[in-house]
Amino acid sequence: MRKIFFLPAVSALLLACFCLVFAALPEPVDYLNYHRAYAGVEALIVAEDFASAETQLDRLLEEYDVRFAKDLVVAAQLGLLNQHPDKALRYLNQALEKGVKSDVLFHIPLLHTRLSPADWQQLREQEPAARKRYFSRIDTALFREFHRRFQD
């Protein structure tokens, strides 16, 4: 009789542990939803509803851990269009950390005309440290391995 009771109890305990382990795992991030939401932001930009576009893009960038450099630059431009220069500079600094160069940013007409010379000086001063952080996140051994595989 004891063996019959023992087997279901152990099974139930293992099942409970199994469920707890999988419940504690983070839910996978669905970037398809990110890109769908970003398409909505683009539609608002096309409709020239810049305030709503900025609000939705801010929410989107907060919701997802991975921030794409191009999206950060767009968020900065929306910030400037909506008179939020501090937010724009914050996004531009994050874009620098994603590998965007200040010279590239300088050639974007909206950024070129709306940022002050002091803002550009600040971005250029922060660029070396941002690029250092950007390169520190690149796995050069993995990069060389991929390069070697595609050269063969």
Rosetta silent file (secondary structure, phi, psi, omega in degrees, C-alpha in Angstrom):
SEQUENCE: MRKIFFLPAVSALLLACFCLVFAALPEPVDYLNYHRAYAGVEALIVAEDFASAETQLDRLLEEYDVRFAKDLVVAAQLGLLNQHPDKALRYLNQALEKGVKSDVLFHIPLLHTRLSPADWQQLREQEPAARKRYFSRIDTALFREFHRRFQD
SCORE:     score description
SCORE:     0.000 S_00000001
   1 L     0.000  -37.712 -177.114    0.000    0.000    0.000 S_00000001
   2 H   -65.630  -35.474 -179.550    2.793    2.431    0.813 S_00000001
   3 H   -65.168  -37.220 -179.169    4.338    2.057   -2.639 S_00000001
   4 H   -65.989  -40.635  179.351    1.087    3.029   -4.320 S_00000001
   5 H   -72.118  -37.343 -175.198    0.822    6.213   -2.237 S_00000001
   6 H   -64.647  -43.555 -177.166    4.524    7.056   -2.611 S_00000001
   7 H   -62.501  -49.250  177.777    4.554    7.058   -6.429 S_00000001
   8 H   -64.925  -34.605 -179.784    1.700    9.594   -6.914 S_00000001
   9 H   -65.973  -43.356  178.785    3.119   11.833   -4.162 S_00000001
  10 H   -66.139  -42.481  178.474    6.560   11.911   -5.799 S_00000001
  11 H   -60.942  -43.403  179.535    4.992   12.491   -9.208 S_00000001
  12 H   -65.261  -40.051  178.872    2.911   15.351   -7.844 S_00000001
  13 H   -64.863  -44.919  178.118    5.970   16.872   -6.157 S_00000001
  14 H   -63.343  -40.918  178.556    8.043   16.626   -9.355 S_00000001
  15 H   -63.519  -41.400  178.609    5.216   18.121  -11.376 S_00000001
  16 H   -63.839  -43.672  177.780    4.918   21.014   -8.924 S_00000001
  17 H   -62.495  -43.624  179.134    8.682   21.662   -9.074 S_00000001
  18 H   -59.003  -44.991 -179.977    8.597   21.481  -12.855 S_00000001
  19 H   -65.646  -40.391  179.393    5.751   24.025  -12.993 S_00000001
  20 H   -64.984  -40.283  179.485    7.511   26.379  -10.570 S_00000001
  21 H   -62.777  -47.311 -178.622   10.722   26.298  -12.578 S_00000001
  22 H   -72.833  -26.341  176.518    8.955   27.146  -15.826 S_00000001
  23 H   -70.872  -29.498 -178.457    6.775   29.771  -14.168 S_00000001
  24 H   -82.264  -16.730  179.618    9.924   31.538  -12.953 S_00000001
  25 L   -69.972  141.533  178.995   11.539   31.636  -16.403 S_00000001
  26 L   -67.254  144.740  179.071   11.196   34.969  -18.170 S_00000001
  27 L   -71.293  136.152 -179.789    8.675   35.043  -20.957 S_00000001
  28 L   -63.060  142.377 -178.468   10.352   35.245  -24.374 S_00000001
  29 L   -81.197  132.240 -179.104   10.229   38.687  -25.914 S_00000001
  30 L  -101.306   99.796 -178.534    8.155   38.893  -29.079 S_00000001
  31 H   -76.573  -10.758  173.362    9.824   41.420  -31.367 S_00000001
  32 H   -63.483  -41.379  176.668    7.106   40.928  -33.970 S_00000001
  33 H   -64.651  -37.025  177.121    4.862   42.925  -31.625 S_00000001
  34 H   -58.600  -49.980 -176.335    7.623   45.541  -31.294 S_00000001
  35 H   -68.950  -32.279  174.369    7.806   46.005  -35.045 S_00000001
  36 H   -64.705  -45.000  179.399    4.021   46.129  -35.372 S_00000001
  37 H   -65.200  -37.489  178.529    3.876   48.836  -32.713 S_00000001
  38 H   -65.820  -34.982  175.598    6.729   50.692  -34.412 S_00000001
  39 H   -61.294  -34.831  175.519    4.748   50.620  -37.672 S_00000001
  40 H   -65.847  -37.973  176.502    2.001   52.418  -35.745 S_00000001
  41 H   -63.381  -44.043  179.013    4.526   55.061  -34.678 S_00000001
  42 H   -60.991  -39.128  178.390    5.579   55.477  -38.315 S_00000001
  43 H   -63.110  -38.877  177.559    1.940   55.933  -39.333 S_00000001
  44 H   -66.740  -35.977  177.544    1.581   58.703  -36.745 S_00000001
  45 H   -65.911  -44.489  178.579    4.720   60.386  -38.095 S_00000001
  46 H   -60.622  -37.557  178.428    3.374   60.246  -41.639 S_00000001
  47 L   -78.626    0.223 -179.507    0.125   61.786  -40.353 S_00000001
  48 L    60.322   31.719  173.226    2.293   64.446  -38.653 S_00000001
  49 L   -96.959   72.046 -171.735    0.879   63.591  -35.229 S_00000001
  50 H   -67.160  -33.641  179.559    4.300   63.995  -33.653 S_00000001
  51 H   -64.475  -46.454  178.635    3.107   64.254  -30.039 S_00000001
  52 H   -66.692  -38.753  179.049    1.293   60.907  -30.203 S_00000001
  53 H   -62.012  -42.796  179.114    4.183   59.339  -32.099 S_00000001
  54 H   -63.199  -44.455 -179.816    6.608   60.481  -29.402 S_00000001
  55 H   -61.509  -46.295 -179.474    4.391   59.130  -26.618 S_00000001
  56 H   -66.568  -40.382 -179.755    3.984   55.735  -28.306 S_00000001
  57 H   -68.730  -38.422  175.420    7.680   55.444  -29.152 S_00000001
  58 H   -58.561  -45.501 -179.733    8.684   56.383  -25.592 S_00000001
  59 H   -62.990  -42.227 -179.242    6.370   53.669  -24.282 S_00000001
  60 H   -64.513  -43.143  179.880    7.739   51.160  -26.789 S_00000001
  61 H   -68.448  -28.567  176.266   11.365   51.920  -25.883 S_00000001
  62 H   -74.902  -34.953 -174.715   10.550   51.537  -22.193 S_00000001
  63 H   -72.411  -34.021 -176.009    8.763   48.226  -22.722 S_00000001
  64 L  -108.532  139.460 -179.509   11.572   46.459  -24.610 S_00000001
  65 L   -71.498  -39.999 -178.464   15.140   46.038  -23.374 S_00000001
  66 L   -81.313  126.467  178.389   16.736   46.058  -26.808 S_00000001
  67 L  -117.225  124.409 -179.369   16.779   49.500  -28.358 S_00000001
  68 L   -83.485  139.910 -175.111   17.631   49.809  -32.018 S_00000001
  69 H   -56.433  -44.162 -178.225   19.923   52.698  -32.969 S_00000001
  70 H   -62.666  -38.013 -179.967   17.635   53.958  -35.726 S_00000001
  71 H   -67.307  -34.992  176.966   14.663   54.011  -33.356 S_00000001
  72 H   -66.447  -38.972  178.563   16.654   56.057  -30.844 S_00000001
  73 H   -67.242  -41.024  176.695   17.512   58.602  -33.538 S_00000001
  74 H   -63.192  -42.319  179.152   13.850   58.822  -34.566 S_00000001
  75 H   -62.098  -38.533  177.725   12.866   59.266  -30.899 S_00000001
  76 H   -64.039  -42.579  179.197   15.395   62.097  -30.600 S_00000001
  77 H   -64.111  -41.043  176.832   13.953   63.821  -33.657 S_00000001
  78 H   -63.070  -39.600  177.406   10.434   63.494  -32.266 S_00000001
  79 H   -59.743  -41.359  178.897   11.663   64.960  -28.987 S_00000001
  80 H   -68.585  -40.738  178.711   13.049   67.970  -30.827 S_00000001
  81 H   -62.250  -30.929 -178.197    9.870   68.430  -32.870 S_00000001
  82 L   -99.986   18.906  175.825    7.856   68.409  -29.626 S_00000001
  83 L    62.805   41.323  175.609   10.170   70.825  -27.795 S_00000001
  84 L  -121.747   69.132 -174.945   11.821   68.188  -25.552 S_00000001
  85 H   -64.493  -33.405  179.532   15.544   68.838  -26.173 S_00000001
  86 H   -65.289  -42.033  177.730   16.731   67.109  -22.988 S_00000001
  87 H   -64.782  -40.411  179.308   14.931   63.911  -23.952 S_00000001
  88 H   -60.662  -44.681  179.216   16.338   64.201  -27.484 S_00000001
  89 H   -64.921  -37.017  177.621   19.894   64.465  -26.155 S_00000001
  90 H   -61.925  -44.370  178.056   19.326   61.474  -23.892 S_00000001
  91 H   -66.973  -36.869  179.089   18.210   59.389  -26.884 S_00000001
  92 H   -67.247  -37.534  175.686   21.133   60.640  -28.979 S_00000001
  93 H   -62.857  -39.475  176.843   23.572   59.629  -26.249 S_00000001
  94 H   -66.151  -36.729  177.689   22.020   56.161  -26.245 S_00000001
  95 H   -64.532  -38.447  176.071   22.357   56.062  -30.049 S_00000001
  96 H   -59.772  -39.135  179.232   26.071   56.887  -29.674 S_00000001
  97 H   -71.028  -15.351  175.773   26.373   53.878  -27.362 S_00000001
  98 L   -93.030    3.326  175.232   24.767   51.762  -30.108 S_00000001
  99 L   104.234   -0.620  177.727   27.529   52.763  -32.525 S_00000001
 100 L   -72.932  135.592 -179.674   26.031   55.780  -34.290 S_00000001
 101 L   -91.657  146.606 -179.227   28.681   58.417  -34.980 S_00000001
 102 H   -63.175  -31.084  177.707   28.093   62.080  -34.178 S_00000001
 103 H   -63.333  -35.816  176.977   29.184   63.010  -37.723 S_00000001
 104 H   -67.093  -44.470  179.115   26.301   60.929  -39.080 S_00000001
 105 H   -61.886  -36.822 -177.276   23.881   62.614  -36.684 S_00000001
 106 H   -62.708  -28.449 -178.045   25.215   66.026  -37.692 S_00000001
 107 L   -87.890    2.893  173.379   24.142   65.420  -41.298 S_00000001
 108 L   -86.266  115.266 -171.336   20.498   64.800  -40.359 S_00000001
 109 H   -51.858  -44.654 -178.698   18.907   68.174  -41.190 S_00000001
 110 H   -61.597  -43.818  179.106   16.472   68.279  -38.255 S_00000001
 111 H   -67.869  -42.227 -177.969   19.212   67.481  -35.746 S_00000001
 112 H   -59.566  -41.352 -176.072   21.674   69.829  -37.421 S_00000001
 113 H   -86.401  -27.057 -173.648   19.323   72.796  -37.241 S_00000001
 114 H   -93.379  -21.254  178.844   17.593   72.159  -33.901 S_00000001
 115 L   -89.377  141.411 -179.579   20.559   71.289  -31.682 S_00000001
 116 L   -77.674  161.886  174.915   22.689   74.126  -30.364 S_00000001
 117 H   -56.656  -34.359  178.181   26.469   74.268  -30.838 S_00000001
 118 H   -66.126  -37.659  177.217   26.774   73.481  -27.113 S_00000001
 119 H   -64.202  -43.553  179.345   24.648   70.343  -27.606 S_00000001
 120 H   -63.885  -39.534  178.107   26.866   69.222  -30.489 S_00000001
 121 H   -62.305  -41.802  178.797   29.953   69.877  -28.390 S_00000001
 122 H   -62.594  -45.332  179.315   28.490   67.771  -25.576 S_00000001
 123 H   -61.740  -42.180 -179.078   27.703   64.897  -27.959 S_00000001
 124 H   -67.776  -33.481  177.859   31.199   65.008  -29.453 S_00000001
 125 H   -70.469  -33.568 -178.831   32.788   65.017  -25.989 S_00000001
 126 H   -84.323  -14.790 -175.387   30.724   61.990  -24.928 S_00000001
 127 H   -60.694  -44.976 -178.932   31.316   60.067  -28.152 S_00000001
 128 H   -58.750  -42.694  178.881   34.733   58.494  -27.301 S_00000001
 129 H   -67.470  -39.199  179.364   33.412   56.958  -24.063 S_00000001
 130 H   -65.407  -40.925  179.521   30.200   55.846  -25.797 S_00000001
 131 H   -67.310  -35.621  177.519   32.160   54.198  -28.627 S_00000001
 132 H   -62.697  -43.611  177.104   34.370   52.460  -26.091 S_00000001
 133 H   -64.796  -38.533  179.094   31.270   51.006  -24.392 S_00000001
 134 H   -61.633  -48.874 -178.181   29.879   50.046  -27.817 S_00000001
 135 H   -70.003  -27.091  179.919   33.028   48.166  -28.819 S_00000001
 136 H   -68.669  -21.877  179.836   33.323   46.511  -25.406 S_00000001
 137 L   -88.336   -5.535 -179.174   30.012   44.739  -26.033 S_00000001
 138 L   -88.581  127.598  177.520   31.152   43.240  -29.333 S_00000001
 139 L   -83.630   96.523 -174.749   32.438   39.665  -29.091 S_00000001
 140 H   -67.467  -31.584  177.952   35.443   39.931  -31.406 S_00000001
 141 H   -65.151  -42.768  177.966   36.227   36.203  -31.211 S_00000001
 142 H   -66.134  -39.882  177.394   32.712   35.396  -32.394 S_00000001
 143 H   -59.410  -46.358  179.456   32.991   38.074  -35.093 S_00000001
 144 H   -63.412  -38.137  178.839   36.246   36.528  -36.384 S_00000001
 145 H   -63.344  -46.279  177.211   34.665   33.063  -36.338 S_00000001
 146 H   -61.631  -44.281 -179.886   31.696   34.224  -38.437 S_00000001
 147 H   -59.722  -44.588  179.761   34.020   36.071  -40.783 S_00000001
 148 H   -62.703  -41.571 -178.506   36.202   32.985  -41.210 S_00000001
 149 H   -65.369  -36.335 -177.418   33.189   30.756  -41.935 S_00000001
 150 H   -85.938  -10.526  176.142   31.829   33.038  -44.626 S_00000001
 151 H   -83.473  -24.051 -177.736   35.221   33.513  -46.274 S_00000001
 152 L   -73.521    0.000    0.000   35.615   29.790  -46.932 S_00000001
